[in-house]
PDB file of C-alpha atoms in Angstrom:
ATOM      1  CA  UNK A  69      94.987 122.871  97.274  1.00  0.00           C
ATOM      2  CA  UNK A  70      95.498 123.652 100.831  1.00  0.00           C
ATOM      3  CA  UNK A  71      98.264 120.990 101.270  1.00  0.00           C
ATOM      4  CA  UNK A  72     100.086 122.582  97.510  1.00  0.00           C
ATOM      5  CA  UNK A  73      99.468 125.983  99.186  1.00  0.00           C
ATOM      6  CA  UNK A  74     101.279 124.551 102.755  1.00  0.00           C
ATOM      7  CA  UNK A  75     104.180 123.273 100.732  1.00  0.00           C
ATOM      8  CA  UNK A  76     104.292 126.554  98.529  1.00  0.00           C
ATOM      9  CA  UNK A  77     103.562 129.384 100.580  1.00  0.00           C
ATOM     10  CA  UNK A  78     104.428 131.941  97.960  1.00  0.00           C
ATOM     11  CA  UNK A  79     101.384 131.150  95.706  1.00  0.00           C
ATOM     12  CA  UNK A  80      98.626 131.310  98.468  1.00  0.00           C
ATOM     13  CA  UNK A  81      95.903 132.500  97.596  1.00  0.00           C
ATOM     14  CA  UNK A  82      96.261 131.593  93.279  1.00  0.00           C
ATOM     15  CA  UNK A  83      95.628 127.803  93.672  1.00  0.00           C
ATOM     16  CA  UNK A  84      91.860 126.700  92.061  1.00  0.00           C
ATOM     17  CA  UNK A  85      91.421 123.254  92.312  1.00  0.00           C
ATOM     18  CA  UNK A  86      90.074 121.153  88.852  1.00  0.00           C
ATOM     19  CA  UNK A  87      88.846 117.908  89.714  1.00  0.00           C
ATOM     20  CA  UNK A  88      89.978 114.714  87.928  1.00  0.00           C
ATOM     21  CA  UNK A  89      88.057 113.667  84.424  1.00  0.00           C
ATOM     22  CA  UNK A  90      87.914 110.514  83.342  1.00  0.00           C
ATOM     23  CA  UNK A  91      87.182 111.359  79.681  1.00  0.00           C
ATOM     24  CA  UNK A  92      85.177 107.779  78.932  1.00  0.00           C
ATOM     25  CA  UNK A  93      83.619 108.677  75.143  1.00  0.00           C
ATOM     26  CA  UNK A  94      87.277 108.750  74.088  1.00  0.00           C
ATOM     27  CA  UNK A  95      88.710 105.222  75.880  1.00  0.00           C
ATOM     28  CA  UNK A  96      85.810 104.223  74.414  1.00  0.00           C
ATOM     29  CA  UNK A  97      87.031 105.180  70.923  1.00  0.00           C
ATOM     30  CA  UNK A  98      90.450 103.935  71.162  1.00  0.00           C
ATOM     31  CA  UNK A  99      91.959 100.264  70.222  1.00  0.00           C
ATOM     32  CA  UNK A 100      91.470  97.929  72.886  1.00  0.00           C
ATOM     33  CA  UNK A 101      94.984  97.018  74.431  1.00  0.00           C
ATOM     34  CA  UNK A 102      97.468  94.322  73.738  1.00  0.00           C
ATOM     35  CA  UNK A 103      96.098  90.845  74.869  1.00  0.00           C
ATOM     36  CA  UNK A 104      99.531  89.007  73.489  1.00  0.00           C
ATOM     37  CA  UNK A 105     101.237  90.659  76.563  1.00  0.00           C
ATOM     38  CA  UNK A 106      98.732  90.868  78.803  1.00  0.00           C
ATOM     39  CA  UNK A 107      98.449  87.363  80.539  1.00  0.00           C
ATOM     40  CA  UNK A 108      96.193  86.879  83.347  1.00  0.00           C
ATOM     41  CA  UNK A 109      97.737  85.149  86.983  1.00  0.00           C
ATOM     42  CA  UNK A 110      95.895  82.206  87.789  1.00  0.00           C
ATOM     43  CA  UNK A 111      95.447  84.146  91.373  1.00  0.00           C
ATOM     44  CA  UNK A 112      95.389  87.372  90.642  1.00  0.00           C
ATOM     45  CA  UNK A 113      96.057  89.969  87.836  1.00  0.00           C
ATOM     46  CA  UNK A 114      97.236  93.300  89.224  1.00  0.00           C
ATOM     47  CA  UNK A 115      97.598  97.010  87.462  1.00  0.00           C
ATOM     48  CA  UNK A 116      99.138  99.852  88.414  1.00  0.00           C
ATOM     49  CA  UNK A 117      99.228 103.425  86.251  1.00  0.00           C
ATOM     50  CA  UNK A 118     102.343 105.428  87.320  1.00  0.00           C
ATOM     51  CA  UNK A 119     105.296 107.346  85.750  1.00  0.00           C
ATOM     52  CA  UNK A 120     108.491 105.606  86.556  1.00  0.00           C
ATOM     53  CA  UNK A 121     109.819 108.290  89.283  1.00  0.00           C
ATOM     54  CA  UNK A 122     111.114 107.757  92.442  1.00  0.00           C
ATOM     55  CA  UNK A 123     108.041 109.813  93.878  1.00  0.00           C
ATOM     56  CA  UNK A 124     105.510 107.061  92.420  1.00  0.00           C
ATOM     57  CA  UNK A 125     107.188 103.666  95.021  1.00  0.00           C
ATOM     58  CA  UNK A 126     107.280 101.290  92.214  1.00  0.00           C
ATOM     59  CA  UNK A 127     109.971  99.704  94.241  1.00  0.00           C
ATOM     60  CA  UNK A 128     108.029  99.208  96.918  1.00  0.00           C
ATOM     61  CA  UNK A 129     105.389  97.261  94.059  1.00  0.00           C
ATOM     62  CA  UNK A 130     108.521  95.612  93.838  1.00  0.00           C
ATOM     63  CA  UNK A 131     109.065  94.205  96.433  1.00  0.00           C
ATOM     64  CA  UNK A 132     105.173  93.982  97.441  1.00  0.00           C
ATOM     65  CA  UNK A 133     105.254  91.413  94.390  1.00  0.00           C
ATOM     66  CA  UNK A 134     108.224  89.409  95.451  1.00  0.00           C
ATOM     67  CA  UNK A 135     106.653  88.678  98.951  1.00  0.00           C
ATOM     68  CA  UNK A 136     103.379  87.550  97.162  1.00  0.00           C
ATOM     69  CA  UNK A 137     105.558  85.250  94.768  1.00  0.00           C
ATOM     70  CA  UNK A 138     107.578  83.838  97.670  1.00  0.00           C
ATOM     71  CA  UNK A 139     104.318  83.035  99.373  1.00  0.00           C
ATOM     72  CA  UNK A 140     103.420  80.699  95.905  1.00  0.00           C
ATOM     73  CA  UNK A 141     100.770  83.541  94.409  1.00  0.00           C
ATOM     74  CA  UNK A 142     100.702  83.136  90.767  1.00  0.00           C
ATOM     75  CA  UNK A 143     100.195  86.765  90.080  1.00  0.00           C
ATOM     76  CA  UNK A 144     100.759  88.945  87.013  1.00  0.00           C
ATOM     77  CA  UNK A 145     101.571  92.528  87.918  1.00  0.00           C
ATOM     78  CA  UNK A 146     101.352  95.325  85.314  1.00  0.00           C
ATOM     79  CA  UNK A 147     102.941  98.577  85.104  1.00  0.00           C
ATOM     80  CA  UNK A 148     101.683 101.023  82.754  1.00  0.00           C
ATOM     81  CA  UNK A 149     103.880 103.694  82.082  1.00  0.00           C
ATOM     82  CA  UNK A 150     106.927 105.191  81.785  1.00  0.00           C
ATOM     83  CA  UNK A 151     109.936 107.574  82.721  1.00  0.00           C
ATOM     84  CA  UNK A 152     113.550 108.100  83.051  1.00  0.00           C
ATOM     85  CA  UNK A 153     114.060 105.502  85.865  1.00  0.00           C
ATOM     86  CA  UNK A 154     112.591 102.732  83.304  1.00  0.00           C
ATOM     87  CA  UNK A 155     116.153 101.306  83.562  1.00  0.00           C
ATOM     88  CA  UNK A 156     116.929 101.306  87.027  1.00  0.00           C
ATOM     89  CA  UNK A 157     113.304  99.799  87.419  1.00  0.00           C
ATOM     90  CA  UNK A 158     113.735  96.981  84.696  1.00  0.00           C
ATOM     91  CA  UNK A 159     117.000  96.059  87.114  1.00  0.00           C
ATOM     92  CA  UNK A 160     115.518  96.068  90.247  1.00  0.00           C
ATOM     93  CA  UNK A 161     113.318  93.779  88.478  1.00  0.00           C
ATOM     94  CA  UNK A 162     115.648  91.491  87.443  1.00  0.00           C
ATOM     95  CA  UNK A 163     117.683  91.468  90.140  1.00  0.00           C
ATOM     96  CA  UNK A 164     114.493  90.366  92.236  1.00  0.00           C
ATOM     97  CA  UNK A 165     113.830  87.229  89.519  1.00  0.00           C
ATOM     98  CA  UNK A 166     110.249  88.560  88.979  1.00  0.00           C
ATOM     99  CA  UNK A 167     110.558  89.317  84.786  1.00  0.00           C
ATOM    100  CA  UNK A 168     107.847  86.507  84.766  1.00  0.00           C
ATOM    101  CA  UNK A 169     105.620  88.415  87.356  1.00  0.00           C
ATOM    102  CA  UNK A 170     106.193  92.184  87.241  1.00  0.00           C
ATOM    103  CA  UNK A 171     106.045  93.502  83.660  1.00  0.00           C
ATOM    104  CA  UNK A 172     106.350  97.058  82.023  1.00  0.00           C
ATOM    105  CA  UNK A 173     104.189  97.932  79.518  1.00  0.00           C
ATOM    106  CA  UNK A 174     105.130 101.302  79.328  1.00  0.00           C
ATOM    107  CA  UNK A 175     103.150 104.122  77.702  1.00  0.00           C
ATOM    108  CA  UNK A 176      99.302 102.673  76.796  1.00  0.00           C
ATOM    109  CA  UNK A 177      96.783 104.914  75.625  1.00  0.00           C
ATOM    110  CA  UNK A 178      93.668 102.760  76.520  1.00  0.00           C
ATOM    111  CA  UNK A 179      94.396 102.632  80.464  1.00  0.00           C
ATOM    112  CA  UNK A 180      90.811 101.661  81.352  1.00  0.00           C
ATOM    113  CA  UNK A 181      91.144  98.676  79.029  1.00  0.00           C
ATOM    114  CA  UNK A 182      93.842  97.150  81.366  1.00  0.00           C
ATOM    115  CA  UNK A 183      91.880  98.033  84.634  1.00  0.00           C
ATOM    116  CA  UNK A 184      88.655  96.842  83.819  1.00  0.00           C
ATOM    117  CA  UNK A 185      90.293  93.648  83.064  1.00  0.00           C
ATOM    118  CA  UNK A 186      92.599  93.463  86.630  1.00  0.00           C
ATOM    119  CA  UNK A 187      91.670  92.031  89.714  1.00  0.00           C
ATOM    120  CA  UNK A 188      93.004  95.074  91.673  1.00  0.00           C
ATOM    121  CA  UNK A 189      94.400  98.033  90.564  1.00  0.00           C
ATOM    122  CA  UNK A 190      97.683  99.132  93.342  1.00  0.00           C
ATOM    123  CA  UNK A 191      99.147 102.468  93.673  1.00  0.00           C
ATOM    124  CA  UNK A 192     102.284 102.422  95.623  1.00  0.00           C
ATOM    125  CA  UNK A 193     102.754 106.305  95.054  1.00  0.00           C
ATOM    126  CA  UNK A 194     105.025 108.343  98.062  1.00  0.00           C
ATOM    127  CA  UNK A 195     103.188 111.306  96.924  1.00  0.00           C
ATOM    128  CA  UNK A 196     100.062 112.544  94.886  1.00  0.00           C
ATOM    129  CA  UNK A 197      97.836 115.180  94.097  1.00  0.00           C
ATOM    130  CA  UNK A 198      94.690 113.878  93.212  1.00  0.00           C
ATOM    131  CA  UNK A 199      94.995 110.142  91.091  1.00  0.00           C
ATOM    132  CA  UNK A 200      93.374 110.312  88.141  1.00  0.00           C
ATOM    133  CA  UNK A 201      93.629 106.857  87.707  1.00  0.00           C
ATOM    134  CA  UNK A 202      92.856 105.793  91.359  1.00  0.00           C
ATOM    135  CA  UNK A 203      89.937 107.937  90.023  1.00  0.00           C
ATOM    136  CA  UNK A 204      89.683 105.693  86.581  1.00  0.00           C
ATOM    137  CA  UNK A 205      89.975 102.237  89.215  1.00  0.00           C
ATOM    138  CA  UNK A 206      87.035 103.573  91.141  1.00  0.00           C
ATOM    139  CA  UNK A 207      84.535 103.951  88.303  1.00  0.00           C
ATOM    140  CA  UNK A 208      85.444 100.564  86.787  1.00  0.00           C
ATOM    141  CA  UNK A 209      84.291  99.219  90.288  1.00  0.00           C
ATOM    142  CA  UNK A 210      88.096  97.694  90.514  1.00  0.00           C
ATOM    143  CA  UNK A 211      89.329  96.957  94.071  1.00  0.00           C
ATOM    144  CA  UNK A 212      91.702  99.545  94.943  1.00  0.00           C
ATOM    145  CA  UNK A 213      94.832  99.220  97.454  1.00  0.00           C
ATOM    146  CA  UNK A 214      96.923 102.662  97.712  1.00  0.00           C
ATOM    147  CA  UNK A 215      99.552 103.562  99.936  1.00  0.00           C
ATOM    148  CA  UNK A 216      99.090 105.959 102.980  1.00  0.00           C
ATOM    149  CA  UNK A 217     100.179 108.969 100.919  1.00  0.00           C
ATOM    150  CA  UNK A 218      99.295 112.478 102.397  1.00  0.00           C
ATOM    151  CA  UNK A 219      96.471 113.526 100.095  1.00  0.00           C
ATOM    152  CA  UNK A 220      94.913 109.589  99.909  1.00  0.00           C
ATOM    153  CA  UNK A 221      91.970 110.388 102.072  1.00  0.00           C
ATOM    154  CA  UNK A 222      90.563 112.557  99.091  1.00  0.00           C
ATOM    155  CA  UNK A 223      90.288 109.580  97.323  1.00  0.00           C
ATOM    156  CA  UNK A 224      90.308 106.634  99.783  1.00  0.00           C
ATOM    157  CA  UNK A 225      88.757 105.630 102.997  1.00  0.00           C
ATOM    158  CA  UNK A 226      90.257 102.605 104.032  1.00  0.00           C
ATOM    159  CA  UNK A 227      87.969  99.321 104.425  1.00  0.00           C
ATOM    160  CA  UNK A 228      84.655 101.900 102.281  1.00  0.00           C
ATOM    161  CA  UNK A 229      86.040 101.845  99.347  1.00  0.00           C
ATOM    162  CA  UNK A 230      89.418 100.656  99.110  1.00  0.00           C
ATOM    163  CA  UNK A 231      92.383  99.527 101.314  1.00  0.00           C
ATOM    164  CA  UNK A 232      95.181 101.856 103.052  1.00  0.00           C
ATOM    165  CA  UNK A 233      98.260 100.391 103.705  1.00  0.00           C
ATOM    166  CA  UNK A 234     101.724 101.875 105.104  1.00  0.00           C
ATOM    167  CA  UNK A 235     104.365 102.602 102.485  1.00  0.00           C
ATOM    168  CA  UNK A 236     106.312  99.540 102.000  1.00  0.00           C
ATOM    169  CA  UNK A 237     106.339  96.309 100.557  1.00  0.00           C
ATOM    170  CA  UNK A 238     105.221  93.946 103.224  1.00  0.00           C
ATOM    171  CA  UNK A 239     101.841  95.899 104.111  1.00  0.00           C
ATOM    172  CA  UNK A 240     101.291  96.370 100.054  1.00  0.00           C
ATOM    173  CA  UNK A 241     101.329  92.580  99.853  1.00  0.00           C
ATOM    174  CA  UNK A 242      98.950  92.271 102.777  1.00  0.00           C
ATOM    175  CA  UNK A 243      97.024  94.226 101.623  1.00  0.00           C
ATOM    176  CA  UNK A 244      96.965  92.237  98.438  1.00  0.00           C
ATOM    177  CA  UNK A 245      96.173  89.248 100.112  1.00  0.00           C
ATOM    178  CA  UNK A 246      93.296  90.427 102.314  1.00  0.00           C
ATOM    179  CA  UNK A 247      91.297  91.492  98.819  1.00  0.00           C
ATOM    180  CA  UNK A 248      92.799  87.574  97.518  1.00  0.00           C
ATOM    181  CA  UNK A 249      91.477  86.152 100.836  1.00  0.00           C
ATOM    182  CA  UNK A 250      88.251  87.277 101.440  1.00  0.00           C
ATOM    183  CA  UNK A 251      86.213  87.852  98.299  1.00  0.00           C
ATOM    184  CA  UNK A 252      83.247  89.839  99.734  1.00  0.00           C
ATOM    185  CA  UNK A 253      85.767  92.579 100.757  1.00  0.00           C
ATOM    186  CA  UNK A 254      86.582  92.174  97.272  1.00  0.00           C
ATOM    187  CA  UNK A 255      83.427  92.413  95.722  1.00  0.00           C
ATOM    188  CA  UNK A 256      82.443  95.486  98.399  1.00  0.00           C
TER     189      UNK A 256
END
């Protein structure tokens, strides 16, 4: 609230804040998800929830995902979600040969279905609020890397309870690899 109120002046004063819910009766009641598409990386198996927006870094995912690949990780890294940049994501995809590694799945329902079943959960975002499902990673006891967003410390506190890493590819991939190297930072 106090950043939205720095950033907003004019509506000081009107902010109330309404934490996150994860609303887990319903996910409960819903189909599981699609396990035809949803093909697990012999080293890792990766989700992250964001709309396609410039805002959210999915480039940066991107190109996080190519330096693992180049590096021989057999990874599987899925987006759930959507927007109007689906295009110009599904390109940059292409044009980094990672169709086999880096796959939309648009618009699911059952989110907690694919992050119970990941072995991290990444959120590449430029800029948040408050991530409900950074929020959603946390109570499935996923291991969570995020980028060094301004509000991330609400959420995150780097080497507790998930890892920060600076907003761009190579330190997303790092980060990646720490959790893939060293399994009791993992399992913490």
């Amino acid at each position: 609230a106090k950043i939205f109120e720095e950033m907003y002046p004019f509506i000081k004063g009107r902010v109330e804040v309404f934490h996150n819910y994860i609303p887990i009766n319903y996910y409960k009641s819903l189909p599981d998800g699609d396990e035809t598409v949803f093909i697990r990386g012999t080293d890792a198996t990766l989700v992250s929830v964001s709309r396609l927006d410039p805002l959210k870094g999915i480039e940066l995912a991107i190109q996080a995902c190519r330096i693992l690949v180049d590096k021989g990780k057999d990874i599987r890294w899925y987006v759930l979600g959507d927007g109007v940049h689906r295009s110009k994501v599904q390109s940059l995809i292409e044009d980094a040969n990672l169709e086999r590694y880096f796959i939309l799945l648009g618009f699911q329902e059952n989110v907690p279905w694919y992050i119970r079943r990941s072995d991290i959960f990444v959120h590449s975002s430029r800029s948040e609020g408050k991530s409900n499902a950074v929020d959603e990673a946390l109570f499935y006891k996923v291991p969570v890397v995020v980028t060094d967003y301004p509000t991330v410390g609400d959420q995150i506190q780097h080497n507790y309870n998930g890892l920060v890493c600076a907003m761009n590819g190579e330190e997303i991939a790092k980060a990646i690899e720490k959790l893939l190297e060293e399994p009791e930072l993992r399992n913490r």
